[in-house]
Coordinates of C-alpha atoms in Angstrom, one line a residue:
Chain A
X1044 CA -9.7 20.0 13.2
X1045 CA -10.0 20.0 17.0
X1046 CA -8.6 17.4 19.4
X1047 CA -12.1 16.2 20.5
X1048 CA -12.7 15.1 16.9
X1049 CA -9.8 12.8 17.2
X1050 CA -10.5 11.7 20.7
X1051 CA -14.2 11.0 20.2
X1052 CA -13.7 9.0 17.0
X1053 CA -11.6 5.9 16.9
X1054 CA -9.3 5.6 13.9
X1055 CA -10.2 3.8 10.8
X1056 CA -7.9 0.9 11.5
X1057 CA -9.9 0.1 14.7
X1058 CA -13.1 -0.3 12.8
X1059 CA -11.9 -1.1 9.4
X1060 CA -11.9 -4.5 7.9
X1061 CA -8.8 -5.6 6.0
X1062 CA -7.5 -8.9 4.7
X1063 CA -7.2 -11.5 7.4
X1064 CA -8.6 -9.0 9.9
X1065 CA -9.7 -11.8 12.3
X1066 CA -6.0 -12.5 13.1
X1067 CA -4.2 -9.5 11.9
X1068 CA -5.4 -6.5 13.8
X1069 CA -3.4 -3.9 12.0
X1070 CA -0.5 -3.2 9.7
X1071 CA 1.8 -0.3 10.3
X1072 CA 4.9 1.1 8.6
X1073 CA 6.9 4.0 9.9
X1074 CA 9.8 5.9 8.4
X1075 CA 12.4 7.9 10.2
X1076 CA 13.9 10.9 8.5
X1077 CA 16.1 13.8 9.5
X1078 CA 17.1 17.2 8.0
X1079 CA 20.6 17.6 6.8
X1080 CA 21.9 20.6 8.6
X1081 CA 20.4 20.3 12.1
X1082 CA 21.4 18.2 15.1
X1083 CA 19.1 15.2 15.8
X1084 CA 16.3 16.2 18.3
X1085 CA 17.9 14.5 21.3
X1086 CA 21.1 16.5 20.8
X1087 CA 19.7 19.8 19.4
X1088 CA 19.4 22.7 21.8
X1089 CA 15.9 24.0 22.4
X1090 CA 16.1 27.0 20.0
X1091 CA 17.4 24.6 17.3
X1092 CA 14.5 22.2 17.9
X1093 CA 12.1 25.1 17.5
X1094 CA 13.8 26.0 14.2
X1095 CA 13.5 22.5 13.0
X1096 CA 9.9 22.3 14.0
X1097 CA 9.0 25.5 12.2
X1098 CA 10.8 24.3 9.1
X1099 CA 9.0 21.0 9.0
X1100 CA 5.5 21.6 10.4
X1101 CA 4.2 23.8 7.6
X1102 CA 5.5 21.4 5.0
X1103 CA 3.7 18.5 6.7
X1104 CA 0.5 20.5 7.0
X1105 CA 0.7 21.4 3.3
X1106 CA 0.6 17.7 2.2
X1107 CA -2.6 16.9 0.3
X1108 CA -3.0 13.9 2.6
X1109 CA -3.2 16.3 5.5
X1110 CA -5.8 18.7 4.1
X1111 CA -8.1 17.9 7.0
X1112 CA -5.5 17.3 9.6
X1113 CA -5.2 17.6 13.3
X1114 CA -2.0 19.4 14.0
X1115 CA -0.8 20.2 17.5
X1116 CA 2.2 21.3 19.4
X1117 CA 3.2 18.8 22.1
X1118 CA 2.8 21.3 24.9
X1119 CA -0.8 21.9 23.9
X1120 CA -1.9 18.4 24.6
X1121 CA -2.7 17.2 28.1
X1122 CA -1.1 14.1 29.6
X1123 CA -4.4 12.3 29.2
X1124 CA -4.8 13.3 25.6
X1125 CA -1.3 12.1 24.8
X1126 CA -2.0 8.8 26.5
X1127 CA -5.1 8.3 24.4
X1128 CA -2.9 8.8 21.3
X1129 CA -0.4 6.4 22.6
X1130 CA -3.0 3.8 23.2
X1131 CA -4.1 4.2 19.6
X1132 CA -0.5 3.9 18.4
X1133 CA -0.7 7.3 16.8
X1134 CA 2.2 8.7 18.8
X1135 CA 5.0 6.8 20.6
X1136 CA 5.4 6.8 24.4
X1137 CA 8.6 8.7 23.9
X1138 CA 6.8 11.4 21.9
X1139 CA 4.2 11.6 24.6
X1140 CA 6.9 12.7 27.0
X1141 CA 7.9 15.7 24.8
X1142 CA 7.0 19.3 25.5
X1143 CA 7.9 22.5 23.7
X1144 CA 9.8 21.9 20.4
X1145 CA 7.7 18.9 19.2
X1146 CA 4.4 18.4 17.4
X1147 CA 2.2 15.8 15.8
X1148 CA 0.1 16.0 12.7
X1149 CA -2.4 13.3 11.8
X1150 CA -5.2 13.0 9.2
X1151 CA -8.8 12.8 10.2
X1152 CA -9.0 9.1 9.4
X1153 CA -6.1 8.5 11.8
X1154 CA -4.4 6.4 9.2
X1155 CA -1.4 8.8 8.9
X1156 CA 0.5 10.3 11.7
X1157 CA 3.6 12.4 11.6
X1158 CA 5.6 13.1 14.7
X1159 CA 8.0 16.0 14.5
X1160 CA 11.1 16.0 16.8
X1161 CA 10.6 12.6 18.3
X1162 CA 13.9 10.7 18.3
X1163 CA 14.3 11.8 14.7
X1164 CA 13.2 15.0 13.1
X1165 CA 10.4 13.1 11.4
X1166 CA 8.7 9.9 12.3
X1167 CA 5.9 9.2 9.9
X1168 CA 3.6 6.3 10.0
X1169 CA 0.7 4.8 8.2
X1170 CA -1.6 2.3 9.9
X1171 CA -4.5 0.2 8.6
X1172 CA -6.6 -2.7 9.7
X1173 CA -5.8 -6.2 8.6
X1174 CA -2.8 -7.5 6.7
X1175 CA -2.0 -4.9 4.1
X1176 CA 1.6 -4.0 4.6
X1177 CA 2.2 -3.3 1.0
X1178 CA -0.5 -0.7 0.6
X1179 CA 0.4 0.8 4.0
X1180 CA 4.0 1.2 2.8
X1181 CA 2.8 2.8 -0.4
X1182 CA 0.8 5.3 1.5
X1183 CA 3.7 6.4 3.7
X1184 CA 6.2 6.2 0.8
X1185 CA 4.0 8.7 -1.1
X1186 CA 4.1 11.1 1.8
X1187 CA 7.8 10.7 2.1
X1188 CA 8.3 11.4 -1.6
X1189 CA 6.2 14.6 -1.3
X1190 CA 8.2 15.8 1.7
X1191 CA 11.6 15.1 0.3
X1192 CA 10.9 17.6 -2.5
X1193 CA 10.5 20.3 0.1
X1194 CA 12.9 19.3 2.8
X1195 CA 16.6 18.6 2.7
X1196 CA 16.9 15.1 4.1
X1197 CA 20.1 13.7 5.7
X1198 CA 21.0 11.0 3.2
X1199 CA 24.3 9.2 2.8
X1200 CA 25.1 7.4 -0.5
X1201 CA 26.4 4.4 1.3
X1202 CA 24.4 4.4 4.5
X1203 CA 21.1 5.7 3.3
X1204 CA 18.8 7.7 5.5
X1205 CA 20.7 8.8 8.6
X1206 CA 18.9 8.4 11.9
X1207 CA 19.7 9.3 15.5
X1208 CA 19.9 5.7 16.4
X1209 CA 22.2 3.5 14.3
X1210 CA 19.6 0.7 14.4
X1211 CA 17.4 2.6 12.1
X1212 CA 19.9 3.8 9.5
X1213 CA 19.4 2.8 5.9
X1214 CA 15.8 2.6 5.0
X1215 CA 14.7 4.2 8.4
X1216 CA 11.8 1.8 8.0
X1217 CA 10.0 -0.3 10.6
X1218 CA 7.1 -2.3 9.3
X1219 CA 5.0 -4.2 11.7
X1220 CA 1.8 -6.2 12.0
X1221 CA -0.2 -6.7 15.2
X1222 CA -1.5 -10.2 15.4
X1223 CA -4.0 -12.0 17.7
X1224 CA -2.8 -15.4 18.5
X1225 CA -4.9 -17.0 21.3
X1226 CA -4.7 -20.6 20.0
X1227 CA -0.9 -20.6 19.7
X1228 CA -0.7 -19.3 23.2
X1229 CA -3.2 -21.8 24.6
X1230 CA -1.6 -24.7 22.9
X1231 CA 1.8 -23.5 24.1
X1232 CA 3.3 -23.3 20.6
X1233 CA 3.8 -19.5 20.8
X1234 CA 7.4 -19.7 21.9
X1235 CA 8.4 -21.9 19.1
X1236 CA 6.8 -19.5 16.7
X1237 CA 8.6 -16.5 18.2
X1238 CA 11.9 -18.3 18.1
X1239 CA 11.4 -19.2 14.5
X1240 CA 10.5 -15.7 13.6
X1241 CA 13.5 -14.3 15.5
X1242 CA 15.9 -16.5 13.7
X1243 CA 15.2 -14.8 10.4
X1244 CA 15.9 -11.3 11.8
X1245 CA 12.3 -10.3 12.7
X1246 CA 11.3 -9.2 16.1
X1247 CA 8.2 -10.3 18.1
X1248 CA 7.0 -8.2 20.9
X1249 CA 3.9 -8.1 23.1
X1250 CA 1.3 -5.4 22.8
X1251 CA 3.2 -3.6 25.5
X1252 CA 6.4 -5.4 25.1
X1253 CA 6.4 -7.3 28.4
X1254 CA 8.5 -10.3 27.4
X1255 CA 6.6 -12.9 25.6
X1256 CA 3.5 -13.0 27.7
X1257 CA 1.6 -10.7 25.6
X1258 CA -1.5 -9.0 26.9
X1259 CA -4.7 -10.1 25.2
X1260 CA -2.6 -12.6 23.2
X1261 CA -1.6 -9.7 20.9
X1262 CA 1.8 -9.7 19.4
X1263 CA 3.7 -7.3 17.1
X1264 CA 5.9 -8.7 14.5
X1265 CA 8.4 -6.3 12.9
X1266 CA 11.6 -6.1 10.9
X1267 CA 14.7 -5.7 13.1
X1268 CA 17.2 -4.5 10.6
X1269 CA 17.1 -1.5 8.2
X1270 CA 20.4 -1.6 6.3
X1271 CA 21.3 -3.8 3.4
X1272 CA 17.8 -4.7 2.3
X1273 CA 15.3 -2.9 0.1
X1274 CA 12.0 -1.6 1.6
X1275 CA 10.0 -3.8 -0.7
X1276 CA 12.0 -6.8 0.2
X1277 CA 11.6 -6.2 3.9
X1278 CA 7.9 -5.8 3.4
X1279 CA 7.6 -8.9 1.3
X1280 CA 9.5 -11.0 3.8
X1281 CA 7.5 -9.7 6.7
X1282 CA 4.2 -10.3 4.7
X1283 CA 5.2 -13.9 4.0
X1284 CA 6.1 -14.6 7.7
X1285 CA 2.8 -13.1 8.8
X1286 CA 0.9 -15.4 6.4
X1287 CA 2.7 -18.3 7.9
X1288 CA 1.9 -17.2 11.4
X1289 CA -1.8 -16.9 10.4
X1290 CA -1.7 -20.4 9.1
X1291 CA -0.2 -21.7 12.3
X1292 CA -2.8 -19.9 14.4
X1293 CA -5.6 -21.4 12.2
X1294 CA -4.2 -24.8 12.5
X1295 CA -3.8 -24.4 16.3
X1296 CA -7.5 -23.4 16.5
X1297 CA -8.6 -26.4 14.5
X1298 CA -6.4 -28.6 16.7
X1299 CA -8.0 -27.1 19.9
X1300 CA -11.5 -27.6 18.4
X1301 CA -10.8 -31.2 17.7
X1302 CA -8.6 -32.3 20.5
X1303 CA -9.4 -30.0 23.4
X1304 CA -12.9 -28.6 22.8
X1305 CA -13.6 -28.4 26.5
X1306 CA -10.5 -26.4 27.3
X1307 CA -11.4 -24.0 24.5
X1308 CA -15.0 -23.7 25.5
X1309 CA -14.1 -23.3 29.1
X1310 CA -11.9 -20.3 28.3
X1311 CA -14.5 -18.7 26.1
X1312 CA -17.3 -19.4 28.5
X1313 CA -15.4 -18.1 31.5
X1314 CA -14.5 -15.0 29.5
X1315 CA -18.1 -14.4 28.7
X1316 CA -19.3 -15.0 32.2
X1317 CA -16.7 -12.9 33.9
X1318 CA -16.9 -10.0 31.5
X1319 CA -20.7 -9.9 31.8
X1320 CA -20.8 -10.1 35.6
X1321 CA -17.7 -8.6 37.0
X1322 CA -17.8 -5.4 39.0
X1323 CA -14.1 -4.7 39.1
X1324 CA -11.6 -5.5 36.4
X1325 CA -8.0 -4.4 35.7
X1326 CA -6.9 -3.8 32.1
X1327 CA -4.8 -6.9 31.9
X1328 CA -7.6 -9.2 32.9
X1329 CA -9.9 -7.3 30.5
X1330 CA -7.6 -7.7 27.6
X1331 CA -7.1 -11.4 28.2
X1332 CA -10.8 -12.1 28.5
X1333 CA -11.7 -10.0 25.5
X1334 CA -9.1 -12.0 23.6
X1335 CA -11.2 -15.2 24.3
X1336 CA -14.3 -13.4 23.2
X1337 CA -12.7 -12.4 20.0
X1338 CA -11.6 -16.0 19.5
X1339 CA -15.2 -17.1 20.2
X1340 CA -16.5 -14.8 17.5
X1341 CA -13.9 -16.0 15.0
X1342 CA -15.0 -19.6 15.7
X1343 CA -18.7 -18.8 15.3
X1344 CA -19.7 -19.2 19.0
X1345 CA -21.1 -15.7 18.9
X1346 CA -22.9 -13.9 16.1
X1347 CA -20.7 -11.8 13.8
X1348 CA -22.5 -8.7 15.1
X1349 CA -20.6 -9.1 18.4
X1350 CA -17.3 -8.4 16.7
X1351 CA -17.3 -4.7 16.5
X1352 CA -18.3 -4.1 20.2
X1353 CA -15.5 -6.5 21.3
X1354 CA -12.9 -4.8 19.1
X1355 CA -14.0 -1.5 20.4
X1356 CA -13.6 -2.7 24.0
X1357 CA -10.0 -3.6 23.4
X1358 CA -9.4 0.1 23.0
X1359 CA -12.1 1.6 25.3
X1360 CA -10.9 -0.3 28.3
X1361 CA -7.4 1.1 28.1
X1362 CA -6.6 3.4 31.0
X1363 CA -6.6 6.7 29.1
X1364 CA -9.6 5.9 27.0
X1365 CA -11.5 5.0 30.1
X1366 CA -10.7 8.4 31.7
X1367 CA -11.2 10.6 28.7
X1368 CA -15.0 10.3 29.2
X1369 CA -14.8 11.2 32.9
X1370 CA -12.7 14.3 32.4
X1371 CA -10.9 13.6 35.6
X1372 CA -8.1 11.3 36.8
X1373 CA -9.4 8.2 38.4
X1374 CA -7.7 6.1 41.0
X1375 CA -6.9 2.5 40.0
X1376 CA -9.9 1.0 41.8
X1377 CA -12.2 3.6 40.3
X1378 CA -10.9 2.7 36.9
X1379 CA -11.4 -1.0 37.5
X1380 CA -15.0 -0.5 38.5
X1381 CA -15.7 1.9 35.6
X1382 CA -14.1 -0.6 33.2
X1383 CA -16.2 -3.4 34.5
X1384 CA -19.3 -1.2 34.1
X1385 CA -18.6 -0.3 30.5
X1386 CA -17.9 -3.9 29.6
X1387 CA -21.1 -5.1 31.3
X1388 CA -23.2 -2.5 29.5
X1389 CA -21.7 -3.4 26.1
X1390 CA -22.1 -7.2 26.6
X1391 CA -25.6 -6.8 28.0
X1392 CA -27.3 -7.9 24.8
X1393 CA -24.8 -10.6 23.9
X1394 CA -26.2 -14.1 23.6
X1395 CA -24.6 -16.9 25.4
X1396 CA -21.9 -18.8 23.5
X1397 CA -23.6 -21.0 21.0
X1398 CA -21.8 -24.3 21.8
X1399 CA -24.5 -26.1 19.8
X1400 CA -21.9 -26.1 17.1
X1401 CA -20.5 -29.5 17.5
X1402 CA -16.9 -28.8 18.5
X1403 CA -16.6 -32.3 20.0
X1404 CA -16.9 -34.0 16.7
X1405 CA -15.2 -32.3 13.8
X1406 CA -17.0 -29.2 12.6
X1407 CA -19.4 -29.7 9.7
X1408 CA -17.2 -28.2 7.0
X1409 CA -14.0 -28.8 8.9
X1410 CA -13.8 -25.1 9.5
X1411 CA -15.5 -23.5 12.4
X1412 CA -14.4 -20.0 11.6
X1413 CA -16.7 -19.5 8.6
X1414 CA -18.9 -16.4 8.8
Chain B
X149 CA 19.5 -11.0 39.6
X150 CA 20.3 -7.3 39.3
X151 CA 19.2 -4.9 36.6
X152 CA 21.7 -4.6 33.7
X153 CA 21.2 -0.9 33.5
X154 CA 21.2 0.5 37.1
X155 CA 22.9 -2.5 38.6
X156 CA 21.1 -2.0 41.9
X157 CA 17.4 -2.9 41.7
X158 CA 16.1 -6.4 41.3
X159 CA 15.5 -7.3 37.7
X160 CA 11.9 -8.1 36.9
X161 CA 11.7 -7.7 33.2
X162 CA 13.6 -10.3 31.1
X163 CA 14.1 -9.9 27.4
X164 CA 15.5 -12.3 25.0
X165 CA 16.0 -11.8 21.4
X166 CA 17.7 -13.7 18.6
X167 CA 18.9 -11.6 15.7
X168 CA 20.5 -13.6 12.9
X169 CA 21.2 -16.5 15.2
X170 CA 22.9 -14.4 17.9
X171 CA 21.1 -14.6 21.3
X172 CA 20.9 -11.4 23.2
X173 CA 19.6 -11.2 26.8
X174 CA 18.8 -8.2 28.9
X175 CA 17.5 -8.1 32.5
X176 CA 15.9 -4.9 33.7
X177 CA 14.2 -3.6 36.8
X178 CA 10.7 -2.0 36.6
X179 CA 12.0 1.6 36.6
X180 CA 14.7 1.1 34.0
X181 CA 12.4 -0.8 31.7
X182 CA 10.0 2.1 31.8
X183 CA 12.8 4.6 31.3
X184 CA 14.2 2.7 28.4
X185 CA 10.8 2.5 26.8
X186 CA 10.7 -1.3 26.9
X187 CA 7.0 -1.0 27.5
X188 CA 6.6 1.2 24.5
X189 CA 5.2 -0.9 21.7
X190 CA 6.3 1.5 19.0
X191 CA 9.7 2.8 20.0
X192 CA 11.4 -0.1 21.5
X193 CA 13.8 -2.5 19.9
X194 CA 16.0 -4.6 22.1
X195 CA 19.0 -3.5 19.9
X196 CA 18.4 0.1 21.0
X197 CA 18.9 -1.0 24.5
X198 CA 21.8 -3.2 23.8
X199 CA 23.4 -0.3 21.9
X200 CA 23.8 1.5 25.2
X201 CA 25.4 -1.6 26.8
X202 CA 27.9 -3.2 24.4
X203 CA 28.1 -0.8 21.6
X204 CA 30.0 2.0 23.1
X205 CA 33.2 0.0 23.4
X206 CA 32.9 -1.0 19.8
X207 CA 32.7 2.7 18.9
X208 CA 35.7 3.5 21.0
X209 CA 37.8 0.8 19.5
X210 CA 37.0 2.1 16.1
X211 CA 38.4 5.6 16.1
X212 CA 40.4 8.2 17.9
X213 CA 38.2 11.2 17.0
X214 CA 36.7 12.5 20.1
X215 CA 34.2 15.2 19.0
X216 CA 32.0 15.7 16.0
X217 CA 33.1 19.0 14.4
X218 CA 29.6 19.8 13.3
X219 CA 27.7 19.3 16.5
X220 CA 30.2 18.8 19.3
X221 CA 28.9 15.3 20.0
X222 CA 31.4 13.0 21.7
X223 CA 32.0 9.3 22.1
X224 CA 31.2 9.7 25.7
X225 CA 27.8 11.1 24.7
X226 CA 27.2 8.1 22.5
X227 CA 28.1 5.9 25.4
X228 CA 25.5 7.7 27.5
X229 CA 22.7 7.9 25.0
X230 CA 23.2 5.2 22.4
X231 CA 22.2 7.9 19.9
X232 CA 24.2 10.1 17.6
X233 CA 24.2 13.9 17.5
X234 CA 23.8 14.8 13.9
X235 CA 24.1 13.5 10.3
X236 CA 27.8 14.5 10.3
X237 CA 28.5 12.1 13.2
X238 CA 28.1 9.3 10.8
X239 CA 31.2 10.6 9.0
X240 CA 33.0 11.7 12.1
X241 CA 32.7 8.3 13.8
X242 CA 32.6 6.3 10.6
X243 CA 35.3 3.8 11.7
X244 CA 33.7 2.8 14.9
X245 CA 30.2 2.8 13.4
X246 CA 31.3 0.5 10.6
X247 CA 31.9 -2.4 13.0
X248 CA 28.7 -1.6 15.0
X249 CA 26.5 -1.5 11.9
X250 CA 28.0 -4.7 10.5
X251 CA 26.9 -6.6 13.6
X252 CA 23.5 -4.9 13.7
X253 CA 22.2 -5.1 10.2
X254 CA 21.8 -7.4 7.3
X255 CA 24.3 -5.6 5.1
X256 CA 26.7 -2.6 5.3
X257 CA 25.3 -0.7 2.3
X258 CA 22.0 0.9 1.7
X259 CA 20.1 -0.6 -1.3
X260 CA 16.7 1.0 -0.7
X261 CA 15.0 4.2 -1.6
X262 CA 17.0 7.2 -2.6
X263 CA 15.5 10.7 -2.5
X264 CA 14.7 11.6 -6.2
X265 CA 16.6 14.9 -5.9
X266 CA 19.8 13.1 -4.8
X267 CA 19.5 10.2 -7.1
X268 CA 21.1 12.0 -10.0
X269 CA 24.0 13.4 -8.1
X270 CA 24.7 10.1 -6.4
X271 CA 24.5 8.2 -9.7
X272 CA 27.0 10.7 -11.1
X273 CA 29.3 10.2 -8.2
X274 CA 29.3 6.5 -8.7
X275 CA 29.9 6.9 -12.4
X276 CA 32.8 9.3 -11.7
X277 CA 34.4 6.8 -9.4
X278 CA 34.2 4.0 -11.9
X279 CA 35.7 6.2 -14.6
X280 CA 38.5 7.4 -12.4
X281 CA 39.3 3.8 -11.5
X282 CA 39.3 2.8 -15.2
X283 CA 41.5 5.8 -16.0
X284 CA 44.0 4.7 -13.4
X285 CA 44.0 1.2 -14.9
X286 CA 44.4 2.5 -18.4
X287 CA 47.3 4.7 -17.4
X288 CA 49.0 1.9 -15.6
X289 CA 48.7 -0.4 -18.6
X290 CA 49.9 2.5 -20.8
X291 CA 46.7 2.4 -22.8
X292 CA 46.8 6.1 -23.5
X293 CA 44.1 6.0 -26.1
X294 CA 41.5 4.7 -23.6
X295 CA 42.9 7.0 -21.0
X296 CA 42.2 10.1 -23.2
X297 CA 38.6 9.0 -23.8
X298 CA 38.1 8.3 -20.1
X299 CA 39.6 11.7 -19.2
X300 CA 37.2 13.4 -21.6
X301 CA 34.3 11.5 -20.1
X302 CA 35.3 12.6 -16.6
X303 CA 35.6 16.2 -17.6
X304 CA 32.2 15.9 -19.2
X305 CA 30.6 14.6 -16.0
X306 CA 32.3 17.3 -14.0
X307 CA 30.9 20.0 -16.1
X308 CA 27.3 18.8 -16.1

């Protein structure tokens, strides 16, 4: 499969609908694995890295899950192509910086992606829409079990899977869910939630990690520790916490509808107005306004048909996605006008927010998010 | 406030994280935050970063071994990178790592998945250890009958 097949089609998780997909954008599980008799990629010399790569890559390509895979050496991807993959969470930023000696293999649906010679010899991940950590784990676990038959993993009876970084040793697993929490941010409860989650050994990061002020009200919740707890237990614990976060977000939304309907409508209305009429917009502003649109759809202010275009814009307005269509590098101001143009075009047919729903009194069924 | 990593630039990125009740704070400048991958949603964990700051001393306190015989990785390299060189490093620097891992994780022993191929040999190793311990006890208490049985069992395991 060629790179343009990947670039021109967004992954399944971006379109797919999963459980709780309104609030949980995606679930992801990654496993870190290393081969027994080679130095870790960061310490291995170039010829050794190439040896490792040639030992692993054919085995990964031979997986049944990868029978229609896109497989490519890092040096054969342009910087822009790599950036697109980063924006889709298919490779890490660290992997995007790699050249000769590294590769990535992903399936057509872009639900599985295996990085070779990232920080560890193998970094494999599965990603799907909505809250389905368990099935995502199963998916990647199966791949791991198939690979372990053919590759000699570095495994220690006491410490488990050995990784370049001691923070990953043990299960080598990082499970995470990306959640959209606009109401918790608006009602200023988000910090409490983050602190509570941190207390039980889970980490909360923004979409791009900038402190707690997450772009587009998107947060990633993940396990922080990997040693001393079973994979299934980590997943179950994380799942439970995410369910609680969903509940808090839903409560916060109802609270805003009942107590501060004007603030809520103002955010959504402004988002709609600016997105439809702006001629220049940076990606931070776009993400934040798109977040309000998404919330507006969840609350029934826009028809359900608006959901997919908005979800797509979250990705399409990212810098590399924006430029992949133009085939040339754009200056920041050119990107901003192109971004505004794409958004205007997509929102052209959008109806105005239907505030006829009586948000001032309590919603008819006490739940404005039915659809 | 200066950046914790380069100690020269003004810090603009502030990270706070609480892991098991312990608060950890790091302040970074724009350049270092990029370099450390703080802006990378997939690769970054604050502990990774902290590893490079406080962890090296922990490692040094733990052991006197300077270089990994398998890959030549040294304590100084760990200090610089916060990463290890190869699988054998975990044995080479075991003492220093033990303290580090204890503070970092929920437990000190892996209880999760075991590669199917290794599961058998690991199980046997555990069995062997238990038998050897029991044998010692039996000998110490002059229970030679049990000792003989245990000895046979150990032999049996060794042959398998």
